[in-house]
GROMACS .gro file of C-alpha atoms in nm:
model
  321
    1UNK     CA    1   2.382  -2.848  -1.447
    2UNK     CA    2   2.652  -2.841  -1.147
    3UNK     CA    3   2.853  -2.602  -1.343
    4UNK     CA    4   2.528  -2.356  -1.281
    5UNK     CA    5   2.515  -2.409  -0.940
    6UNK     CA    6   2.771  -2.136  -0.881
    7UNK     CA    7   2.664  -1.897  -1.083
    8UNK     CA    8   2.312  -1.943  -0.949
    9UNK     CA    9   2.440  -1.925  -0.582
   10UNK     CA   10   2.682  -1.598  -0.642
   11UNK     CA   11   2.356  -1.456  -0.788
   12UNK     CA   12   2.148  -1.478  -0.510
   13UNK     CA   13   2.395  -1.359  -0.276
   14UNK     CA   14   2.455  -1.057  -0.476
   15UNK     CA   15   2.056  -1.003  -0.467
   16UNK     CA   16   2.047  -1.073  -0.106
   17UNK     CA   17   2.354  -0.776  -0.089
   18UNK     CA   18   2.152  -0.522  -0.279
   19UNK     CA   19   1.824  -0.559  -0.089
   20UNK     CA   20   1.931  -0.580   0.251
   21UNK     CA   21   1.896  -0.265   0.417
   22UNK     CA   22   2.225  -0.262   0.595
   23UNK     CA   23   2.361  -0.239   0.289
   24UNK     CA   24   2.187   0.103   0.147
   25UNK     CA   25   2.470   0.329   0.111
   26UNK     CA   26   2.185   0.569   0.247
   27UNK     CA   27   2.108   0.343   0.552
   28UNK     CA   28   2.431   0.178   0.683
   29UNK     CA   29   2.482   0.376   1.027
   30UNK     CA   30   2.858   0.302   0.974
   31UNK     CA   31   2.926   0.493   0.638
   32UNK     CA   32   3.293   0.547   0.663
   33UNK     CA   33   3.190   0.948   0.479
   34UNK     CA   34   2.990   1.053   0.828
   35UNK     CA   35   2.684   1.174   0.578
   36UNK     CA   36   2.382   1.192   0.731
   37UNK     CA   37   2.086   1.057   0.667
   38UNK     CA   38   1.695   1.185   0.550
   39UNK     CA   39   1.475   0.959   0.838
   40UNK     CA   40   1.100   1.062   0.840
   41UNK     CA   41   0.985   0.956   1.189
   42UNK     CA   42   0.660   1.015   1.398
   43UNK     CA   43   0.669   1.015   1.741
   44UNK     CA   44   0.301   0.988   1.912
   45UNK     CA   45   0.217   1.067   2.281
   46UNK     CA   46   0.511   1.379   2.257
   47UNK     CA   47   0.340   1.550   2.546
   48UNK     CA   48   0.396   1.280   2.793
   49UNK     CA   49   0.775   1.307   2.977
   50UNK     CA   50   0.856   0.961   2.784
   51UNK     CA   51   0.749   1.093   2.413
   52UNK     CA   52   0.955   1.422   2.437
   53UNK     CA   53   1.244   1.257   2.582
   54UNK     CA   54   1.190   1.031   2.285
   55UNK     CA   55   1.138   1.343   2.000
   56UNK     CA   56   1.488   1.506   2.191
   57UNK     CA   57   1.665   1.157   2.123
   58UNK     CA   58   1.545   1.100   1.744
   59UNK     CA   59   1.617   1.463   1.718
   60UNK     CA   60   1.944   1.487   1.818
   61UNK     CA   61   2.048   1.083   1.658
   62UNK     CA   62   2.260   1.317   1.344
   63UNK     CA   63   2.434   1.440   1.614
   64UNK     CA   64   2.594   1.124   1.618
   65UNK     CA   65   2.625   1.039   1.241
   66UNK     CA   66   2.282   0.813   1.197
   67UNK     CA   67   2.035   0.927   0.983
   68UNK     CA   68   1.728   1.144   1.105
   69UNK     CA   69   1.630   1.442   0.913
   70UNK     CA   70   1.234   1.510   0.953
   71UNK     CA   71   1.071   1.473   1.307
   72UNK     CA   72   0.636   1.487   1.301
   73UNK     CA   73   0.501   1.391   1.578
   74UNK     CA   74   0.156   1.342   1.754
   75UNK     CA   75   0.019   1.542   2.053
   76UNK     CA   76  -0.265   1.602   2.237
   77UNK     CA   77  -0.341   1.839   2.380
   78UNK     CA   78  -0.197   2.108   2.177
   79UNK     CA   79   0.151   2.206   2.332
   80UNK     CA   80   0.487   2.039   2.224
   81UNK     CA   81   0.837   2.066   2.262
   82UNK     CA   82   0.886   2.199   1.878
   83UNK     CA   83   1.092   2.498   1.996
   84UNK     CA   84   1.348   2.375   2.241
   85UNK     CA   85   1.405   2.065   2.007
   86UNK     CA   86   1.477   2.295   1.722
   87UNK     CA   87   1.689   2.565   1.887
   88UNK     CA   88   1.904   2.291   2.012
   89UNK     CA   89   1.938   1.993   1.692
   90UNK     CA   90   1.895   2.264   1.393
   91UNK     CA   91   1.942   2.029   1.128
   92UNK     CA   92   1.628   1.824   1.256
   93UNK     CA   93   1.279   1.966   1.101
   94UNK     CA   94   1.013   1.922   1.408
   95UNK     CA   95   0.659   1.971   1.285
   96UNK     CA   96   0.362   1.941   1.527
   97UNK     CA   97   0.073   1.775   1.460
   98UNK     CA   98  -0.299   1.750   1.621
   99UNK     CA   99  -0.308   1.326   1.621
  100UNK     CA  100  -0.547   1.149   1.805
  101UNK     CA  101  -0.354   0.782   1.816
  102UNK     CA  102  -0.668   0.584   1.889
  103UNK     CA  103  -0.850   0.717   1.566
  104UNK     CA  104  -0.795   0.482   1.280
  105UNK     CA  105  -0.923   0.759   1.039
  106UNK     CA  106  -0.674   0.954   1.177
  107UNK     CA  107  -0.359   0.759   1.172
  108UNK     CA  108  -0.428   0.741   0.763
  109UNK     CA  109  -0.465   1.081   0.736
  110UNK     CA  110  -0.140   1.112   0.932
  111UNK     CA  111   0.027   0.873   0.704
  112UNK     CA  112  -0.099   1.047   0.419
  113UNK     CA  113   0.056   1.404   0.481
  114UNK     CA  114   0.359   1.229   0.573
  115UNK     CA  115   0.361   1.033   0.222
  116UNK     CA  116   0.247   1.414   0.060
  117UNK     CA  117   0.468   1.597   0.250
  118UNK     CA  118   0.842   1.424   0.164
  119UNK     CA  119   0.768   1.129   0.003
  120UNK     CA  120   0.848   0.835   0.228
  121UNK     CA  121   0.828   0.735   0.588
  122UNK     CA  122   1.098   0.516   0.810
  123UNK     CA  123   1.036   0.525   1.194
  124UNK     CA  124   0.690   0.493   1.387
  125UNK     CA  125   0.722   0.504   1.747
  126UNK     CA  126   0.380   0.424   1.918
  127UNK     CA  127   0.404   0.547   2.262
  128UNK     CA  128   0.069   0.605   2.460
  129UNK     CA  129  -0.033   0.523   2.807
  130UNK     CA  130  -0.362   0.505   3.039
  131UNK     CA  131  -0.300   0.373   3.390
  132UNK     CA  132  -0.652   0.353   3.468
  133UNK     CA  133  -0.805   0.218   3.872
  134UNK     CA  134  -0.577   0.029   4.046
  135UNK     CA  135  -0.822  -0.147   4.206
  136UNK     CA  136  -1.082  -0.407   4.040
  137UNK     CA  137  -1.357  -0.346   4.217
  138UNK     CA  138  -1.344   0.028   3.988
  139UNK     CA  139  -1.265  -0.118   3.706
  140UNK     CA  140  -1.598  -0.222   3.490
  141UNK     CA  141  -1.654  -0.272   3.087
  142UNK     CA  142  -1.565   0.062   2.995
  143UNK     CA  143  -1.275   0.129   3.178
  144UNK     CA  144  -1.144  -0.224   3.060
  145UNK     CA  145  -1.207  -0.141   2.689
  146UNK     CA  146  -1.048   0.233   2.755
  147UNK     CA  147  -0.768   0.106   2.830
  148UNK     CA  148  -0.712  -0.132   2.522
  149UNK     CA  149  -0.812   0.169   2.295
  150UNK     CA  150  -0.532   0.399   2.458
  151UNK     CA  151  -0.261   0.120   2.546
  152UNK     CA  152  -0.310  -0.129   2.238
  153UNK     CA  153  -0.510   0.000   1.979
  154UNK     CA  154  -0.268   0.284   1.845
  155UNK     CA  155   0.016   0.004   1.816
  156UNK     CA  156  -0.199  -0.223   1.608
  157UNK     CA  157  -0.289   0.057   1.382
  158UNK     CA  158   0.117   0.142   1.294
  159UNK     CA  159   0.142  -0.241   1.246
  160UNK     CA  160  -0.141  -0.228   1.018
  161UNK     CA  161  -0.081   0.106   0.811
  162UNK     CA  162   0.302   0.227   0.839
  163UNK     CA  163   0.466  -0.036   0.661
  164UNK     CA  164   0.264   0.044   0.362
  165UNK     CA  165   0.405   0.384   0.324
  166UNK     CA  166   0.751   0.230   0.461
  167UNK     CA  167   0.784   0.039   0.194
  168UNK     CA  168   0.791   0.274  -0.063
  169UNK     CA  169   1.077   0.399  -0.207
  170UNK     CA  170   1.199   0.681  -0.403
  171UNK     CA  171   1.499   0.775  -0.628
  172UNK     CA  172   1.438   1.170  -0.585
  173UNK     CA  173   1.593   1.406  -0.304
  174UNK     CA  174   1.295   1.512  -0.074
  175UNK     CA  175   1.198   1.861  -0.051
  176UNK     CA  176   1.369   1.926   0.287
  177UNK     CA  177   1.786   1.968   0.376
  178UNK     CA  178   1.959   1.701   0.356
  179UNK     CA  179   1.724   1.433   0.229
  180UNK     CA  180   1.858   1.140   0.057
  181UNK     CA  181   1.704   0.866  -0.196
  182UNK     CA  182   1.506   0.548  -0.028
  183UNK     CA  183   1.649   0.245  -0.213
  184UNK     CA  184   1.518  -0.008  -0.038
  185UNK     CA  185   1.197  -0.099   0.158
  186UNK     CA  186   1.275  -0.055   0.550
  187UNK     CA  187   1.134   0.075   0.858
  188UNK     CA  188   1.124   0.052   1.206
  189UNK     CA  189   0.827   0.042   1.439
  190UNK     CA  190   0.869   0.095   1.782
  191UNK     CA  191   0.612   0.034   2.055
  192UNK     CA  192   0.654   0.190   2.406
  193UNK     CA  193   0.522  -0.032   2.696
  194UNK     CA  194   0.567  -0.058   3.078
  195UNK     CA  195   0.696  -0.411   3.193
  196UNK     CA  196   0.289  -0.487   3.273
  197UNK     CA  197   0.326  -0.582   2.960
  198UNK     CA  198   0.464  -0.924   3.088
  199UNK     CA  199   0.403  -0.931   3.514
  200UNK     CA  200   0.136  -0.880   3.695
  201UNK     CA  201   0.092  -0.638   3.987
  202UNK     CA  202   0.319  -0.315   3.875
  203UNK     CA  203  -0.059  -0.149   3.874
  204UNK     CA  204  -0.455  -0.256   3.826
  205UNK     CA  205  -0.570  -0.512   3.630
  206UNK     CA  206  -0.685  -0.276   3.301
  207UNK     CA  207  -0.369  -0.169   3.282
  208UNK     CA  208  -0.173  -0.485   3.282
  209UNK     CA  209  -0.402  -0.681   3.034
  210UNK     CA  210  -0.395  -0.395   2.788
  211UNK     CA  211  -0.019  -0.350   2.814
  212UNK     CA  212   0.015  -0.757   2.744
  213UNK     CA  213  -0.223  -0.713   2.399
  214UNK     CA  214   0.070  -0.418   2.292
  215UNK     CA  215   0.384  -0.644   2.358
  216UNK     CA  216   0.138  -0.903   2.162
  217UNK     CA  217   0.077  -0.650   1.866
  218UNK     CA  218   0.503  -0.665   1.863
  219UNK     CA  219   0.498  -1.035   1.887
  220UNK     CA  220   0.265  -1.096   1.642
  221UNK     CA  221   0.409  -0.843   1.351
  222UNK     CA  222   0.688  -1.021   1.282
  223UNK     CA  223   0.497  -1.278   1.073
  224UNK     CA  224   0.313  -1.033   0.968
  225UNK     CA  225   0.588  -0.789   0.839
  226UNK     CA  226   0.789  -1.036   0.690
  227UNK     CA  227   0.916  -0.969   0.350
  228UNK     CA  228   0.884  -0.603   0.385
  229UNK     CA  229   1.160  -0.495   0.536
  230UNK     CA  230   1.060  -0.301   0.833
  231UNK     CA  231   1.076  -0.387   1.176
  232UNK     CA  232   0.882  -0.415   1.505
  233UNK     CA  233   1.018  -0.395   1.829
  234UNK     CA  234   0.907  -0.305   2.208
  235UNK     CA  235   1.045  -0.155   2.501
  236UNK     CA  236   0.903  -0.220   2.827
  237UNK     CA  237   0.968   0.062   3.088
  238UNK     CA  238   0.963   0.000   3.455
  239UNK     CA  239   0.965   0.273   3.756
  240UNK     CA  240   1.019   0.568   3.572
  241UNK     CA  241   1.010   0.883   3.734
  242UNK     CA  242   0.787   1.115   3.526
  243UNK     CA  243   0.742   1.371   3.736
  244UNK     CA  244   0.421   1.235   3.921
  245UNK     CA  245   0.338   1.254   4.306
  246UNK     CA  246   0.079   1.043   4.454
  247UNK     CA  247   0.053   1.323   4.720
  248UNK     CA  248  -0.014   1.606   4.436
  249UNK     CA  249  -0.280   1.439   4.248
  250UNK     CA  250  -0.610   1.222   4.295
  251UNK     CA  251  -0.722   0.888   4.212
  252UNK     CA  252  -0.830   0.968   3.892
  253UNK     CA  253  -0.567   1.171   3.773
  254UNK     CA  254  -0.292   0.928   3.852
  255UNK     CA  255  -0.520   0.672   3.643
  256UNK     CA  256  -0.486   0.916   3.303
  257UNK     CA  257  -0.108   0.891   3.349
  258UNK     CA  258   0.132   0.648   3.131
  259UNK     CA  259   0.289   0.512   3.412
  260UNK     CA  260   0.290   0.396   3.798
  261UNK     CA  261   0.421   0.718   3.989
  262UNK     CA  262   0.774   0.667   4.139
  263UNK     CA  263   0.643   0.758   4.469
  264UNK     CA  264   0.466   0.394   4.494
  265UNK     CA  265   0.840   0.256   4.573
  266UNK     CA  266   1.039   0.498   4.824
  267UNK     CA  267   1.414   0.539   4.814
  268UNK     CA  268   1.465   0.194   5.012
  269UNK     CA  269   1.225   0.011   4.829
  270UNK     CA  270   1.413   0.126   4.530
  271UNK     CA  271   1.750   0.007   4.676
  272UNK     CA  272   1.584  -0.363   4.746
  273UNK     CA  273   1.377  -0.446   4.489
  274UNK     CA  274   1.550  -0.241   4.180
  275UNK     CA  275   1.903  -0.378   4.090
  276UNK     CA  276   2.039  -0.058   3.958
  277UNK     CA  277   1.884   0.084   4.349
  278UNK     CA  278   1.708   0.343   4.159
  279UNK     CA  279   1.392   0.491   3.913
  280UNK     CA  280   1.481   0.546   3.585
  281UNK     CA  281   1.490   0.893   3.355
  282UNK     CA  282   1.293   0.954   3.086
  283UNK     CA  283   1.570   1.007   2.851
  284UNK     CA  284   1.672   0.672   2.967
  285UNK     CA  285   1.391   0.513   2.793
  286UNK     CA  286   1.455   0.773   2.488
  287UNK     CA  287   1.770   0.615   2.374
  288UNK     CA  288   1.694   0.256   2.395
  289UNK     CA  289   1.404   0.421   2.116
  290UNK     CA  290   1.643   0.571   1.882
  291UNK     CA  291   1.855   0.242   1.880
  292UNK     CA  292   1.553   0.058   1.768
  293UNK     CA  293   1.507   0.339   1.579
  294UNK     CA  294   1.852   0.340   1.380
  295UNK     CA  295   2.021   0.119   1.198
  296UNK     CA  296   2.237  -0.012   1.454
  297UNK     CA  297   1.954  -0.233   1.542
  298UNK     CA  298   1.912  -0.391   1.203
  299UNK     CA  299   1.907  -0.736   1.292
  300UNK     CA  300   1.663  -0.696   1.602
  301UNK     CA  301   1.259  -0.751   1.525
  302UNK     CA  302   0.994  -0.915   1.784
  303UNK     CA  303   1.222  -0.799   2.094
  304UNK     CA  304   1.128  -0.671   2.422
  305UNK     CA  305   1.373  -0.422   2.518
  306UNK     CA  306   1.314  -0.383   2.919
  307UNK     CA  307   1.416  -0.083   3.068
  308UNK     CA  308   1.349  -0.092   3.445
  309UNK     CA  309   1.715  -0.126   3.580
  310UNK     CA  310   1.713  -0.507   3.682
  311UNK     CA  311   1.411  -0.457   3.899
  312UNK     CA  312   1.197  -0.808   3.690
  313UNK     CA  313   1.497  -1.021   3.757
  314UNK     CA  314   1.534  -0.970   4.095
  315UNK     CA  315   1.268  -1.149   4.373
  316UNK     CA  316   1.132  -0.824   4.566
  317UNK     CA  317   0.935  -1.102   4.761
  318UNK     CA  318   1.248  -1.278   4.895
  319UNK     CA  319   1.335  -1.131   5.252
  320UNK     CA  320   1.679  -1.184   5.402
  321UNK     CA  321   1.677  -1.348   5.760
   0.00000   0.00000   0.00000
């Protein structure tokens, strides 16, 4: 019987070698050959400054020998970056597409045309955003649940449906350049929050509760994923300046944004209370998404990626005398 033992234990690790994803000669980021790589990702909220500096970074990740090939993403309304994105990462396919991220109907048929379309799905990056009143005293039932359905809702739906279809895998080419076999089951999800998600006060109280029940979605998929092979992550977003003014827009228009306008925090505040002294980019908060997104980041599930430049370490409160 100990002579087995051996045997039985080389087997296993030879197993464990062909299933792990890393090890895909179609997966492994650092493929000595430079090939690239047939991804299938969707990208929701690709209207808002955060989602198309998202769809630029997944677009352009071949760029740098990963593995991205076929870009859908969700919009609404009906405008999208398709044609600067293509002009300027050829090799990526961008296709639009009318999604409505809070519609469970819709999300399957989204998953379904993906599935028709080339046959497999790998990266979901759920990235929607409802500020809503700042204040409490505007803030009753419906407001409360509105901002659940916008700021929660779509991530529980790409935890509940997109590893199905990211599990599948497929010994053909895909009908598109460059597309390579799927091997083994993988994915990644990626959910895009504001750090609300685990502070209070960066806005009202809708918006901070609803942001806490996404990073929970996160939290709470990696029991739920295990076995499959794909992966959930977050990333938490602080000031980011996204183009918003308090001056140029009302109440209520500033409440249908994804997040806090810079121009809460002025250039001093930003010095004191934000270690890197400033408000992030967009694109900043892009490329902490395609490393989630890639396999560079095989090993990371469950993790809150903050992106806010130091500012929820530091004591803003604390006043030098």
């Amino acid at each position: 019987m100990s002579q087995l033992h051996p045997r039985n234990k080389q087997s296993e690790v030879s197993m464990a070698e062909k299933i792990a994803p890393g090890n895909s000669q179609h997966t492994n980021p650092y493929r000595s050959d430079g090939k690239l790589y047939g991804f299938v990702c969707v990208v929701t909220g690709a209207t808002q400054p955060v989602g198309k500096a998202m769809v630029a970074e997944l677009a352009g990740i071949p760029r740098r020998s990963l593995h991205l090939r076929v870009l859908k993403f969700g919009f609404r309304p009906l405008r999208c970056p398709r044609s600067s994105i293509a002009s300027q990462f050829p090799n990526t396919k961008v296709i639009p597409y009318p999604y409505h991220p809070t519609s469970e109907e819709a999300t399957l048929g989204l998953i379904d045309d993906v599935l028709n379309a080339w046959g497999r799905l790998d990266v979901w990056t759920s990235s929607t955003g409802l500020l809503g009143s700042p204040s409490i005293t505007s803030t009753g039932p419906t407001e409360l649940l509105a901002a659940f359905e916008t700021n929660a809702v779509p991530a529980f739906f790409a935890l509940k449906y997109a590893p199905a279809a990211m599990i599948k895998t497929t010994t053909q080419r895909g009908n598109y350049p460059n597309a390579t076999p799927k091997d083994v089951p993988y994915g990644s999800i990626v959910v895009v929050s504001s750090v609300a998600a685990t502070y209070g006060g960066c806005w009202g109280l809708s918006f901070t509760m609803s942001s806490h029940a996404a990073l929970g979605v996160v939290r709470a998929g990696v029991a739920v994923l295990k076995g499959t092979g794909v992966r959930i992550n977050a990333v938490t977003a602080g000031q980011i300046d996204v183009g918003v003014d308090l001056e140029a827009a009302g109440l209520e228009e500033l409440g249908k944004g994804q997040f806090p306008p810079v121009a809460r925090q002025n250039v001093e505040t930003q010095k004191r209370v934000v270690g890197l002294e400033r408000a992030g980019r967009p694109e900043e908060v892009g490329r902490v998404v395609g490393f989630l997104a890639s396999g560079f980041s095989s090993y990371v599930t469950g993790a809150e990626i903050r992106v806010d430049g130091g500012a929820s370490v530091m004591n803003p409160l604390t006043v030098p005398v």
